[in-house]
Tab-separated table of C-alpha atoms and ligand atoms in Angstrom:
chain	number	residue	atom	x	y	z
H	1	UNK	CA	16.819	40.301	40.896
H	2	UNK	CA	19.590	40.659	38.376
H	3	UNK	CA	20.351	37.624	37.097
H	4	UNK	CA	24.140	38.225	36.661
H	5	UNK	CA	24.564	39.293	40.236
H	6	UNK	CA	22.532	36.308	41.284
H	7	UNK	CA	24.922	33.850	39.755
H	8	UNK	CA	27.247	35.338	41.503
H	9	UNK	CA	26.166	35.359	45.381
H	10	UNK	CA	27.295	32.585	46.857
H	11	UNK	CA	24.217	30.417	48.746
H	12	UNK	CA	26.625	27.911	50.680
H	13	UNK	CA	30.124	27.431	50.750
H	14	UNK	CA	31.436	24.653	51.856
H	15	UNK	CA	35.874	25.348	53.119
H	16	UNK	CA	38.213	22.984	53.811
H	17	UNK	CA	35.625	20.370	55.403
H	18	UNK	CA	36.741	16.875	56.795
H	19	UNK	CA	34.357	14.873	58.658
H	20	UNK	CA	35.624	11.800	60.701
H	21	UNK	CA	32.537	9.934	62.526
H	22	UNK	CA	33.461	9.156	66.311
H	23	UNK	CA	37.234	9.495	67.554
H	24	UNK	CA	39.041	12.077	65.289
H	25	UNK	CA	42.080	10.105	64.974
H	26	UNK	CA	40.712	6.617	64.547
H	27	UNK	CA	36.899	6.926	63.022
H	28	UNK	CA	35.533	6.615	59.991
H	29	UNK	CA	36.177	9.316	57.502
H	30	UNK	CA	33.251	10.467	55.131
H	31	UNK	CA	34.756	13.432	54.264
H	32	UNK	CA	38.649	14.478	53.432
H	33	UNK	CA	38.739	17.740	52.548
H	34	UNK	CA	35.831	19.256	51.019
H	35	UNK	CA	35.665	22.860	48.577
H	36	UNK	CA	32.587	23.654	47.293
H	37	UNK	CA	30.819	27.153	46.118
H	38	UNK	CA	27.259	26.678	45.323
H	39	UNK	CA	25.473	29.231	44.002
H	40	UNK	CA	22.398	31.747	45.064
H	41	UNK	CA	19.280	30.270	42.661
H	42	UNK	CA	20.945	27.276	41.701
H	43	UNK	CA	19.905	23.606	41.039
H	44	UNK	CA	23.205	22.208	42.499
H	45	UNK	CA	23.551	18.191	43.080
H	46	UNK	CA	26.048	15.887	44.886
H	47	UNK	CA	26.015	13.016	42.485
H	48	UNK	CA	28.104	9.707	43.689
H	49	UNK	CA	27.825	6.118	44.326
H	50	UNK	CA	26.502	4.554	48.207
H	51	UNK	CA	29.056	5.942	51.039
H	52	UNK	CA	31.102	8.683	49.498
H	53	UNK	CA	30.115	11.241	51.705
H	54	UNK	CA	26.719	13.028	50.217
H	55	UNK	CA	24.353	12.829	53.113
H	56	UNK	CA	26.943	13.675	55.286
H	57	UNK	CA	27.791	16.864	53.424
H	58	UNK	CA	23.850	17.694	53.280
H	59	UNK	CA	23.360	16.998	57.135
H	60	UNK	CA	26.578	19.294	57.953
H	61	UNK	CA	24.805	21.809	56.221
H	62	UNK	CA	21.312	21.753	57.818
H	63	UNK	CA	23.037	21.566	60.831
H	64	UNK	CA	22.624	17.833	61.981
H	65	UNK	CA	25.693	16.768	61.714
H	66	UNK	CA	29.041	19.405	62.189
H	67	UNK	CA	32.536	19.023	60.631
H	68	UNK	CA	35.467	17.536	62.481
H	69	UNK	CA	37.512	20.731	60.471
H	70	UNK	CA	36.680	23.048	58.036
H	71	UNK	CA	33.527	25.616	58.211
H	72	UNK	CA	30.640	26.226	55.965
H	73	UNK	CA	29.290	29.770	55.487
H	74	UNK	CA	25.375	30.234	54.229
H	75	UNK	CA	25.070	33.568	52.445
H	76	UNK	CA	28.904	34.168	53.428
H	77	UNK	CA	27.905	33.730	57.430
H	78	UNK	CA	29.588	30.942	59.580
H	79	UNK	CA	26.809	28.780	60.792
H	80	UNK	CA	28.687	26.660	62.650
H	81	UNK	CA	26.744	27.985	66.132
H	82	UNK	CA	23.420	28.267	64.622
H	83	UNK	CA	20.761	24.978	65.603
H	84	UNK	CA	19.321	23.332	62.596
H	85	UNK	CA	16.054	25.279	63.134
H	86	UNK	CA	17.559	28.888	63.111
H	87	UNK	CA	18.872	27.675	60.014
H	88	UNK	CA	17.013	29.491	56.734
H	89	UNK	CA	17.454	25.848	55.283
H	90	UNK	CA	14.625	22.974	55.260
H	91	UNK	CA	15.130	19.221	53.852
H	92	UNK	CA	12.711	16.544	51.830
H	93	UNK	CA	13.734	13.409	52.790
H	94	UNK	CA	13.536	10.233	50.582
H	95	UNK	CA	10.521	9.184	52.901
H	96	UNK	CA	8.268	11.849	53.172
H	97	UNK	CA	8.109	11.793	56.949
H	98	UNK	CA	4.104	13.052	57.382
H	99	UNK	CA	2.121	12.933	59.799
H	100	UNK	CA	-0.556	10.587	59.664
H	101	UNK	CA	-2.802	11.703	61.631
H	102	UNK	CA	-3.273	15.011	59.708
H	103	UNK	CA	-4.888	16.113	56.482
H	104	UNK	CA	-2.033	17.743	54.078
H	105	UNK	CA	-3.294	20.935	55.034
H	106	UNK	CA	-2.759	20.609	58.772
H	107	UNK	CA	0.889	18.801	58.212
H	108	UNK	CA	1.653	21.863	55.842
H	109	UNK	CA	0.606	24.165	58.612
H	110	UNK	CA	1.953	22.167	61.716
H	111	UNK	CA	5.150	23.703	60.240
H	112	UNK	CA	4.440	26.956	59.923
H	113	UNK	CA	2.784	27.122	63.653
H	114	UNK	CA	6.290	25.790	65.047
H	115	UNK	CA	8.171	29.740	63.874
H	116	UNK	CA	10.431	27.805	61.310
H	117	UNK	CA	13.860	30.127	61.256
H	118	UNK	CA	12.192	31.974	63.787
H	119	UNK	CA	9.476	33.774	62.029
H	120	UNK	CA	5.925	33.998	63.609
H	121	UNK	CA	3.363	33.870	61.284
H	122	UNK	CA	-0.491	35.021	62.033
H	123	UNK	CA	-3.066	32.424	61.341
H	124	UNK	CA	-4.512	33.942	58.331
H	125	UNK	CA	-0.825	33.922	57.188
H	126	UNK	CA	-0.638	30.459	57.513
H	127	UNK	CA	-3.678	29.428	55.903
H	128	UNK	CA	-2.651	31.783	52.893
H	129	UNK	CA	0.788	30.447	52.882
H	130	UNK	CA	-0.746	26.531	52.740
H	131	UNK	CA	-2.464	27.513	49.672
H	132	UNK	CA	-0.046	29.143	47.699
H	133	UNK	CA	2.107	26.484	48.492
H	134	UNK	CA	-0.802	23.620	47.671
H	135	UNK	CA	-0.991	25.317	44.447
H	136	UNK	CA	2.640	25.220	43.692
H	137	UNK	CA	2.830	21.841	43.554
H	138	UNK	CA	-0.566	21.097	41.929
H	139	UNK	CA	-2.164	19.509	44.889
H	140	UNK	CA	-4.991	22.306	46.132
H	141	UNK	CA	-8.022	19.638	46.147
H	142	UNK	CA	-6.010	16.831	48.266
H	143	UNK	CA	-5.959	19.373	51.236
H	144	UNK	CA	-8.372	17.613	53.172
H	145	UNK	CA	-7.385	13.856	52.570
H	146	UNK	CA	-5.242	12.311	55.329
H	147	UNK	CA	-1.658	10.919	53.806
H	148	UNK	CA	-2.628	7.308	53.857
H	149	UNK	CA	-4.958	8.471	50.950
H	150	UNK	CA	-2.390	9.615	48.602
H	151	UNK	CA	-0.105	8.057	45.753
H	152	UNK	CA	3.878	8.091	46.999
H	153	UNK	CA	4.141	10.648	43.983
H	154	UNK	CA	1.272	12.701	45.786
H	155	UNK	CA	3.055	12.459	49.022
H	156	UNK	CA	6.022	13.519	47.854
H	157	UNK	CA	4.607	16.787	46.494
H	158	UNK	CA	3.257	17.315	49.737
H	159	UNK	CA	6.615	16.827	51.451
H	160	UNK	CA	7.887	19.387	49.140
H	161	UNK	CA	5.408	21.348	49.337
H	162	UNK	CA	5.708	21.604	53.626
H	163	UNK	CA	9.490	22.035	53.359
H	164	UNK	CA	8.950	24.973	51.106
H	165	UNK	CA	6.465	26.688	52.980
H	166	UNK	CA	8.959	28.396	55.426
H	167	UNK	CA	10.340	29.554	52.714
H	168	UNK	CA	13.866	28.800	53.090
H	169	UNK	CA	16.655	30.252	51.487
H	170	UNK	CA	17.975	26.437	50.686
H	171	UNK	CA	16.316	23.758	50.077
H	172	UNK	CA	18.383	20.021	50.610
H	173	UNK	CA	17.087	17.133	48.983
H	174	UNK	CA	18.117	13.937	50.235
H	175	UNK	CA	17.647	11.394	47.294
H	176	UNK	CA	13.951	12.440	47.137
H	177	UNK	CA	12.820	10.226	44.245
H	178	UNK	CA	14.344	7.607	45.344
H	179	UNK	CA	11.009	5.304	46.439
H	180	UNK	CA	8.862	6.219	43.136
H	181	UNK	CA	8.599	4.271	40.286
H	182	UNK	CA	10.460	4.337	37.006
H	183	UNK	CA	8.211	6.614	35.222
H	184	UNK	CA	6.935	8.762	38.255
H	185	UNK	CA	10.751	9.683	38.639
H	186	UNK	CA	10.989	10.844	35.219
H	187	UNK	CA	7.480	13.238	36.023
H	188	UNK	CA	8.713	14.477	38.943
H	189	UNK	CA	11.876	15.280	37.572
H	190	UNK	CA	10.826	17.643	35.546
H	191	UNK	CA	8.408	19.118	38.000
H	192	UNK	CA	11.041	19.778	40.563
H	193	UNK	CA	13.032	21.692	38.026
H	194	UNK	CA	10.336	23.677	37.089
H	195	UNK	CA	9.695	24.653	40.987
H	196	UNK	CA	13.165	25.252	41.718
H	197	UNK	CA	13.095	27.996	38.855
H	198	UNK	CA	9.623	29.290	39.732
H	199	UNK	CA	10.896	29.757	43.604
H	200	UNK	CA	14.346	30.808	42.763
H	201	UNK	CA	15.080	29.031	46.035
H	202	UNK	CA	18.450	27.180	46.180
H	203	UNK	CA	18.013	23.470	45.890
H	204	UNK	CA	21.069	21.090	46.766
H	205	UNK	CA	19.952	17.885	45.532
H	206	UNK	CA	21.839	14.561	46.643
H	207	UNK	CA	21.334	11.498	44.445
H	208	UNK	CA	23.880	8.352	43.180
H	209	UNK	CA	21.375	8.485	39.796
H	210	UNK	CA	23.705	9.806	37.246
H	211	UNK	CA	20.888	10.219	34.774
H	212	UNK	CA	18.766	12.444	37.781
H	213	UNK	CA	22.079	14.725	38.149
H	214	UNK	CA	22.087	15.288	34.160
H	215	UNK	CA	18.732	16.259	33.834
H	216	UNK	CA	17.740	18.660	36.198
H	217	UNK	CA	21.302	20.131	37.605
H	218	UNK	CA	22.545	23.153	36.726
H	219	UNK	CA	25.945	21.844	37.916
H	220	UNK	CA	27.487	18.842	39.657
H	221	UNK	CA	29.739	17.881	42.159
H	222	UNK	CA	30.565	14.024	41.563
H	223	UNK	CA	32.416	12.508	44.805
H	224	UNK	CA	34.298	9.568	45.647
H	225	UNK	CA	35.426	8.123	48.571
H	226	UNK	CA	34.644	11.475	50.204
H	227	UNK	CA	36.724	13.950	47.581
H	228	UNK	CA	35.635	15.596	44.895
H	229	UNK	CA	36.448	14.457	41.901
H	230	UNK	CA	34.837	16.916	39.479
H	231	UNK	CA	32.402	20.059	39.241
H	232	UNK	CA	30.715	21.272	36.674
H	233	UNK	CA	27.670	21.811	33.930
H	234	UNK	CA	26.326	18.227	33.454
H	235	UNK	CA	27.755	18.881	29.751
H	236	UNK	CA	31.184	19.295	31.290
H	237	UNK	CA	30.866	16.738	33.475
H	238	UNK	CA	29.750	14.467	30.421
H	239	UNK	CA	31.554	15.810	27.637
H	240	UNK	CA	34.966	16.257	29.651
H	241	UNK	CA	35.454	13.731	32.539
H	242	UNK	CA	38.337	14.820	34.620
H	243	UNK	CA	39.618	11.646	35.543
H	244	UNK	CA	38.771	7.840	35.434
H	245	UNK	CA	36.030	7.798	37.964
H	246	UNK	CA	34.158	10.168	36.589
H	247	UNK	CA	34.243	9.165	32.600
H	248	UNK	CA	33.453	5.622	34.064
H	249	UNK	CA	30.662	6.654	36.698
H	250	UNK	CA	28.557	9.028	34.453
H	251	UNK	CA	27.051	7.463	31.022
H	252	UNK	CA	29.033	4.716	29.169
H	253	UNK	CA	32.584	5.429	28.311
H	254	UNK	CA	35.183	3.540	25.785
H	255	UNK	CA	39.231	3.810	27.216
H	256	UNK	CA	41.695	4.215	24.236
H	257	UNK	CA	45.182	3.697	25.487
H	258	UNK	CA	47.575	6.117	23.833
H	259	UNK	CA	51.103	6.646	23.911
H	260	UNK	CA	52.370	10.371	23.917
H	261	UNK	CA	54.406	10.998	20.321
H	262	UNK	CA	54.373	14.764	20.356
H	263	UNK	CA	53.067	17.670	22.420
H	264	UNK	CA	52.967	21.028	21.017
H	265	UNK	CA	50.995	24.448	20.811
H	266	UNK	CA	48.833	23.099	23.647
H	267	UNK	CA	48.239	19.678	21.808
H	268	UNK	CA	49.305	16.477	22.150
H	269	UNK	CA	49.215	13.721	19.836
H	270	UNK	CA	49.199	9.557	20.475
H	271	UNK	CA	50.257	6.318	19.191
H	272	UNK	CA	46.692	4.318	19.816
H	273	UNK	CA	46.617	0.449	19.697
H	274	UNK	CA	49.443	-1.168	16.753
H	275	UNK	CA	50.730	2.326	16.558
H	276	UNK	CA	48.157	3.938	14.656
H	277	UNK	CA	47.870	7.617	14.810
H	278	UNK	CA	44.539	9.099	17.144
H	279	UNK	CA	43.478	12.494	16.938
H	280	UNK	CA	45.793	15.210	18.783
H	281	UNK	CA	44.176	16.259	22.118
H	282	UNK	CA	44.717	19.749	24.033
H	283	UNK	CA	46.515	18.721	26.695
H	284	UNK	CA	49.946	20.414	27.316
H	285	UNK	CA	50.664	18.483	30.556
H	286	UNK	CA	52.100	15.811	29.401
H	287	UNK	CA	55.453	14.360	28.271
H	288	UNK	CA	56.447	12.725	25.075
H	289	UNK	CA	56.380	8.617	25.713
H	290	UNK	CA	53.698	8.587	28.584
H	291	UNK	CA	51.083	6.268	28.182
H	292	UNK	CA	47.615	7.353	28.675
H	293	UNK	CA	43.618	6.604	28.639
H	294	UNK	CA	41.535	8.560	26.109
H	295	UNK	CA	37.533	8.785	27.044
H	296	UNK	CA	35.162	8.197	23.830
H	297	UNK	CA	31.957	7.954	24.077
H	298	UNK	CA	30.158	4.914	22.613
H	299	UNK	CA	28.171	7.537	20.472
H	300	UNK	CA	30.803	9.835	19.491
H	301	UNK	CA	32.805	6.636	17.723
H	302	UNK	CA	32.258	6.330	14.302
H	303	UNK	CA	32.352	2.663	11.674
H	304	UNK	CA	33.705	3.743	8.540
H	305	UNK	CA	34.739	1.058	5.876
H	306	UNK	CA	37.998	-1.176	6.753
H	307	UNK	CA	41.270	1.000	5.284
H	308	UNK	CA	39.459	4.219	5.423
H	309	UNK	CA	42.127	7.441	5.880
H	310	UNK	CA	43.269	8.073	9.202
H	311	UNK	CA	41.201	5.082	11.073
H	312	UNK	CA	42.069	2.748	13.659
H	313	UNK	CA	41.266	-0.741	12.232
H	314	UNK	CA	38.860	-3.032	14.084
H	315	UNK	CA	37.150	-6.209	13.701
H	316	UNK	CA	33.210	-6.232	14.512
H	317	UNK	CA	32.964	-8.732	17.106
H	318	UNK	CA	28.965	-8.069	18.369
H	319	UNK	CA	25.884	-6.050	16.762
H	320	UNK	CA	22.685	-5.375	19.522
H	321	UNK	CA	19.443	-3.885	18.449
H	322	UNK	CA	18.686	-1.332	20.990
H	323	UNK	CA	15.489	-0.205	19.307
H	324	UNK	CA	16.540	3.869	18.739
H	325	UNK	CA	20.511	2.606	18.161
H	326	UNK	CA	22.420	-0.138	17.220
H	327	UNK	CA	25.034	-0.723	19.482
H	328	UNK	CA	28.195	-2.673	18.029
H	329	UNK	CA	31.131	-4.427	19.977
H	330	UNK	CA	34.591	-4.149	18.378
H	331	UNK	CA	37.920	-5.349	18.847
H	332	UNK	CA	41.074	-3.020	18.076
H	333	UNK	CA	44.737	-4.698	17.158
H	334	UNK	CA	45.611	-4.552	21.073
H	335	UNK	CA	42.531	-6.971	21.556
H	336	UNK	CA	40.942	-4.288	23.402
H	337	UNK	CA	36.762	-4.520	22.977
H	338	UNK	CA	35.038	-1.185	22.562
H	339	UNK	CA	31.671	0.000	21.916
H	340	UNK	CA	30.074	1.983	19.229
H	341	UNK	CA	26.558	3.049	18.944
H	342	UNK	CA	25.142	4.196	16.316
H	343	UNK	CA	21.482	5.784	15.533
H	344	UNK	CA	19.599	3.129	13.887
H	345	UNK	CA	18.953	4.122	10.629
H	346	UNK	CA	16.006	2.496	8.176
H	347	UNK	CA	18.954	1.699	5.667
H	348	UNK	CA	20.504	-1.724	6.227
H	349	UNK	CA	23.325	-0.832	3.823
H	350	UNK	CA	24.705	0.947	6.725
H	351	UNK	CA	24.899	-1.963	9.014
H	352	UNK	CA	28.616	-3.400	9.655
H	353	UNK	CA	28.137	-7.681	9.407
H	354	UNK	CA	29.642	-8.890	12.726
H	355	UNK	CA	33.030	-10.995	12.010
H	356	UNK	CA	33.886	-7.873	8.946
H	357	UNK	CA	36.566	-5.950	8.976
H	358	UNK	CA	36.072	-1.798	9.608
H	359	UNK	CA	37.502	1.306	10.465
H	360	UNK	CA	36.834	3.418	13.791
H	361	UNK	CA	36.679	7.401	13.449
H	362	UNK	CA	36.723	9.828	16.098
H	363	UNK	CA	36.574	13.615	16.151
H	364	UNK	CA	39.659	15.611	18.246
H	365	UNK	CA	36.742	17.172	20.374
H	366	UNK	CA	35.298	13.824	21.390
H	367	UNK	CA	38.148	12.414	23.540
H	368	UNK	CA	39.262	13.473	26.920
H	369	UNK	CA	42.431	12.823	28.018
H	370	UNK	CA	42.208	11.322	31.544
H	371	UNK	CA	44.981	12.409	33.232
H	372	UNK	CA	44.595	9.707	36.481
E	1	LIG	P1	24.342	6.545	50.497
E	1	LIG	O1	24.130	6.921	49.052
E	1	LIG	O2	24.472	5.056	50.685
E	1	LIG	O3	23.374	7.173	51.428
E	1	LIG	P2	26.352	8.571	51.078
E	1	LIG	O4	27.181	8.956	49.908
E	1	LIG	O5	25.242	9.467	51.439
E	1	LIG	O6	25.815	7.086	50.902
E	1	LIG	P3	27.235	8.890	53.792
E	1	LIG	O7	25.972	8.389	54.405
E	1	LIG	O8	27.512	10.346	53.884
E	1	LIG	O9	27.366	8.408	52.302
E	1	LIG	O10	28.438	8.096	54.463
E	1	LIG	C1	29.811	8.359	54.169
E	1	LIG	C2	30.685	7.418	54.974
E	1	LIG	O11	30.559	7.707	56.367
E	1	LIG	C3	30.326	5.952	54.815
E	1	LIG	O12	31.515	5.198	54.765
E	1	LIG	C4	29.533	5.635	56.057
E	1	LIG	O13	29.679	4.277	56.422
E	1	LIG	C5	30.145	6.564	57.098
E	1	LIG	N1	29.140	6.999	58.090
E	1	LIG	C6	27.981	7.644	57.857
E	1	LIG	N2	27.317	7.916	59.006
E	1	LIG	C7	28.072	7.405	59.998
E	1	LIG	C8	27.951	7.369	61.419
E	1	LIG	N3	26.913	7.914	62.060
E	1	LIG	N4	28.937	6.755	62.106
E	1	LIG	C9	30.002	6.207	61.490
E	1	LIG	N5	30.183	6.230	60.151
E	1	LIG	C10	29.248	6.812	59.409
C-alpha cells in the first residue's frame, strides 16, 4: 500500500462523543466531548491517569459500551448499529482471558471456528491461520501446552496472538502489560511495536504509563477528566506540552513563572523570578504584563558559573547521584526550587558544591509556554 495514502485513511474517528453512565442528566460523565482521528496503520494510544475516560472510549469503539451523543465511524462507516462481533475490531485485555481447558492451539482456533466479523473459515484454514499466527509471536512449540503451563509473558503472546488471528482491521489494547513484571514490560514493548508494523493492523493502545505511550506510539492522545488535553508525536507531546496537565503528567517538568514584557514578530519575551530576563518564546497570544508558567525540562536546564551573561541566578540547594546523571535541586530569587539534571560526567570539576552560588541557562527552544 502507499504509504502516503495510508497515513491518510482514517481507521476510527471518534465525533463529538459524550458518554454519561446511567441517567443522561444526572450520571456519571466519563466522557465530555470527545474528537479524535486515528489513523489507518497506526500505533495510536490513549495515555491518562485512573478514571479519565480511556476504557470507556476503547469499549465504545468495540461496541460494548455506546455513546450518550456523538458517533464514531470505522473506515468512515457509522457503527453505531453494528454488534461488537460484526465489528472488524478484536481486544487483548490486561488479563489474558484463556481458556483453560485448551492447549494454545485450540484457544487460538476456538476463535476462528466462532466466524469472527462474520467470515467462515475451512478447517485447513484455521489450522494454517493458528500457525502463522503462533509464529508471529514466537510461540510455535507451546501449541500443545495448556495455559496453566505458560509464563504471564507467554500468555500474553498468546492472547495477542488469538485476537489477531481474525485478522481485524483494529486491534484495542486495554492496558495489556499491565500484570508483567518490570523488565518483561520493557520486552514486550518492543515486541508489540514490531508486530503492529509487521501486520500493519491498527492498534489503539490504552495505558496511564507515560513511559509505555513514549515508546511505542506513533502519536498520543493524553486525557483528563474525560477531555482531551493534547495529541500528538510523543516528541510533541514531550517537547511541547500544551497546557499544565500535560507538561506535569508526562516526564518531569520545572515551572518558570514569567511576566510578559514584550510580544512581537510572533515572540514574546518575560521578566522570570527578581526580574531577570528569560529567553523570548513564540507565542503571539499573549498580552504585555500577563503572568505566565514556562515548562523546562530538568535536562534541558543548564549550571553555568554564578554571574554568567544572560543567567538567572540560583543557589544549589541539593546534588543526587542518579548513576547515568546527577540531578541538582536549586533555588531561584523567588524561592522557587527547580531541578536540573545533568549527564554525569567522569570530571568532578564540573560538579556545582551544594550551598554555591550558580547561574541557570536555558535555550529559547526548550521552554513551552503553558498557556492554562
Ligand atoms: P482506569 O485507568 O482506572 O481503568 P479509565 O481512564 O479507563 O480508568 P474509565 O474506566 O473509562 O476510566 O472510567 C471513566 C469514568 O467513568 C470514571 O469516573 C468511572 O468511575 C466512570 N465509570 C466507568 N464505568 C462506569 C459504569 N459502568 N457506571 C458508572 N460509572 C462508570
Amino acid at each position: 500500500m502507499n504509504a502516503v495514502h495510508s497515513l491518510q485513511t482514517l481507521a476510527v474517528s471518534i465525533r463529538s462523543v459524550r458518554k454519561v453512565y446511567g441517567d443522561p442528566h444526572n450520571g456519571p460523565v466519563a466522557l465530555k466531548n470527545i474528537d479524535l482521528d486515528i489513523r489507518d496503520n497506526e500505533f495510536f494510544t490513549l495515555l491518562g491517569p485512573s478514571g479519565c475516560g480511556k476504557t470507556t472510549l476503547l469499549r465504545m469503539i468495540a461496541g460494548f459500551e455506546f455513546p450518550t451523543r456523538g458517533e464514531i465511524l470505522l473506515y468512515g462507516e457509522n457503527i453505531a448499529d453494528r454488534p461488537p462481533f460484526k465489528r472488524p475490531v478484536n481486544t487483548v485485555f490486561q488479563h489474558y482471558a484463556l481458556f483453560p481447558h485448551m492447549s494454545i492451539a485450540e484457544n487460538l482456533a476456538f476463535g476462528l471456528e466462532s466466524q469472527p466479523m462474520g467470515k467462515v473459515l475451512s478447517k485447513a484454514q484455521i489450522g494454517e491461520r493458528v500457525r502463522e499466527m503462533l509464529a508471529l509471536v514466537q510461540m510455535e512449540r507451546f501449541a500443545g501446552r495448556r495455559p496453566n503451563q505458560l509464563s504471564g509473558g507467554q500468555q500474553q503472546r498468546v492472547a495477542l496472538a488469538r485476537a489477531l488471528a481474525p485478522h481485524p482491521k483494529v486491534l484495542l489494547l486495554d492496558e495489556p502489560l499491565s500484570a508483567l513484571d518490570l523488565k518483561l514490560r520493557q520486552a514486550m514493548r518492543e515486541e508489540l511495536k514490531a508486530i503492529q508494523a509487521k501486520t500493519g493492523i491498527t492498534f489503539i493502545f490504552v495505558t496511564h504509563d507515560q513511559e509505555e505511550a513514549l515508546t511505542m506510539s506513533d502519536r498520543i492522545a493524553v486525557l483528563a477528566e474525560g477531555e482531551v488535553q493534547q495529541v500528538g508525536r510523543p516528541q510533541d507531546i514531550y517537547e511541547q506540552p500544551r497546557n499544565r496537565f500535560v507538561a506535569d503528567f508526562i516526564g518531569e517538568t520545572n515551572f518558570i513563572q514569567g511576566t510578559v514584557t514584550r510580544v512581537e514578530a510572533g515572540l514574546a519575551w518575560f521578566a522570570g523570578p527578581a526580574g531577570h530576563p528569560l529567553p523570548a518564546q513564540s507565542c503571539s497570544e499573549l498580552q504585555v504584563g500577563a503572568t505566565v508558567a514556562l515548562s523546562v525540562r530538568p535536562e534541558r536546564l543548564h549550571l553555568v558559573p554564578a554571574g554568567s551573561q544572560g543567567a538567572l541566578p540560583c543557589r544549589i540547594e541539593a546534588q543526587i547521584y542518579l548513576g547515568t546523571d546527577l540531578q541538582y535541586q536549586v533555588s531561584l530569587g523567588d524561592g522557587s526550587r527547580l531541578t536540573v539534571r545533568t549527564p554525569n560526567s567522569v570530571d568532578h570539576s564540573q560538579r556545582f558544591a551544594v550551598g554555591s552560588d550558580a547561574g541557570l541557562h536555558f535555550d529559547r527552544g526548550s521552554a513551552s509556554v503553558l498557556l492554562d
